[in-house]
Coordinates of C-alpha atoms in Angstrom, one line a residue:
M1 CA 105.4 91.7 117.1
I2 CA 108.3 92.9 119.1
Q3 CA 111.7 93.0 117.3
K4 CA 114.5 91.7 119.3
K5 CA 117.4 93.8 120.2
N6 CA 120.3 93.6 117.7
A7 CA 118.0 91.7 115.2
L8 CA 118.0 92.7 111.6
P9 CA 115.4 95.4 110.5
V10 CA 112.5 94.0 108.7
L11 CA 111.9 94.8 105.0
L12 CA 108.5 93.9 103.4
I13 CA 108.5 93.5 99.6
V14 CA 105.2 93.5 98.0
D15 CA 105.1 92.9 94.2
D16 CA 103.3 90.3 92.0
D17 CA 106.6 89.8 90.0
T18 CA 108.0 86.8 91.9
D19 CA 111.3 87.1 90.0
L20 CA 111.6 90.8 91.0
C21 CA 110.8 89.9 94.7
Y22 CA 113.5 87.2 94.9
L23 CA 116.1 89.5 93.1
L24 CA 115.3 92.2 95.7
K25 CA 115.4 89.6 98.6
S26 CA 118.9 88.4 97.5
R27 CA 120.0 91.9 97.1
Y28 CA 118.9 93.1 100.6
Q29 CA 118.9 90.0 102.8
K30 CA 122.3 90.7 104.4
A31 CA 120.9 93.9 105.8
F32 CA 117.2 93.0 106.5
N33 CA 115.1 90.2 107.5
V34 CA 113.1 90.2 104.1
L35 CA 109.4 89.2 103.9
I36 CA 107.5 89.0 100.6
A37 CA 104.0 89.3 99.6
N38 CA 102.7 88.7 96.0
D39 CA 99.2 90.3 96.7
L40 CA 97.4 92.5 99.0
L41 CA 95.8 90.0 101.1
H42 CA 99.0 88.4 102.1
A43 CA 100.6 92.0 102.4
Y44 CA 97.9 92.9 105.0
Q45 CA 98.6 89.8 107.1
L46 CA 102.3 90.6 107.1
V47 CA 101.8 94.2 108.0
K48 CA 99.5 93.2 110.9
A49 CA 101.7 90.5 112.2
N50 CA 105.3 92.1 112.0
E51 CA 107.1 95.1 113.2
L52 CA 108.4 96.5 109.9
N53 CA 111.1 98.9 109.2
L54 CA 110.7 99.4 105.4
V55 CA 108.1 98.4 102.7
L56 CA 108.9 98.3 98.9
L57 CA 105.4 98.4 97.5
D58 CA 104.3 97.9 93.8
Y59 CA 101.3 100.0 92.6
N60 CA 99.7 97.3 90.4
L61 CA 98.7 94.1 92.3
P62 CA 96.4 91.2 91.3
D63 CA 93.8 92.2 94.0
G64 CA 94.1 96.0 93.9
T65 CA 96.5 98.9 94.1
G66 CA 99.3 99.3 96.4
T67 CA 98.2 102.7 97.6
S68 CA 95.2 100.9 99.3
L69 CA 97.7 99.1 101.5
L70 CA 99.7 102.3 101.9
A71 CA 96.5 104.0 103.2
V72 CA 96.3 101.3 105.9
I73 CA 99.9 101.6 106.7
R74 CA 99.4 105.3 107.3
K75 CA 96.5 104.7 109.7
T76 CA 98.4 101.9 111.7
N77 CA 102.0 102.9 111.4
P78 CA 102.2 106.6 110.1
G79 CA 106.0 106.8 110.3
L80 CA 106.9 103.6 108.4
P81 CA 108.8 104.3 105.4
V82 CA 107.2 103.1 102.1
I83 CA 108.9 103.2 98.7
M84 CA 106.2 102.7 95.9
M85 CA 107.3 101.3 92.7
S86 CA 105.4 100.9 89.4
G87 CA 105.7 100.5 85.8
N88 CA 102.6 102.6 85.5
D89 CA 104.6 105.9 85.9
T90 CA 101.8 108.4 85.5
V91 CA 101.7 111.7 87.2
D92 CA 98.3 110.7 88.8
V93 CA 99.8 107.5 90.3
Q94 CA 102.8 109.4 91.6
R95 CA 100.6 112.0 93.1
E96 CA 98.4 109.5 94.9
A97 CA 101.5 107.8 96.5
L98 CA 103.1 110.9 97.5
Q99 CA 99.8 112.4 98.9
L100 CA 99.8 109.1 101.1
N101 CA 103.2 110.1 102.3
A102 CA 105.1 107.5 100.4
Y103 CA 108.8 108.2 101.0
D104 CA 109.6 107.9 97.3
F105 CA 108.1 106.7 94.1
L106 CA 110.2 104.8 91.7
P107 CA 109.3 103.9 88.2
K108 CA 110.1 100.5 86.7
P109 CA 112.5 99.4 85.3
L110 CA 114.0 100.4 88.7
N111 CA 117.1 102.5 88.9
W112 CA 119.3 100.3 91.1
S113 CA 121.6 103.0 92.2
V114 CA 118.6 105.1 93.5
L115 CA 116.7 102.2 95.1
D116 CA 120.2 101.0 96.8
S117 CA 120.9 104.3 98.2
E118 CA 117.4 104.5 99.8
V119 CA 117.5 101.0 101.1
D120 CA 120.9 101.4 102.5
H121 CA 119.8 104.5 104.3
F122 CA 117.0 102.7 106.1
A123 CA 119.2 99.6 106.8
S124 CA 121.6 102.0 108.7
N125 CA 118.8 103.9 110.3
P126 CA 116.0 101.3 111.0
E127 CA 114.3 103.5 113.6
W128 CA 114.0 106.3 111.1

């Protein structure tokens, strides 16, 4: 679980939309070592086994909500930046994510300039 010095920071993408996952991976793989999970079970395993620097986390997943993973992350790694994403852009969902200290909540379809700016920030400051 120790990240090698000079290694790329690690980005975990958790979304059941595999096309979006691979689009995000291709977009950010020059700045990050990108890991992908399409459900909570796989995401829990990756969170436990890796030293992460950033998580892009969908709210609606086949086996639960992203906020359940966010709650686990907050207990084990409270400073890990997590950007929540969802097509279910309700005030309640946003409030739930932000109460669990998500760095941001981005509605889908994604605003690429906002997401790129936030991801670039963490790529250049992986110890944030």
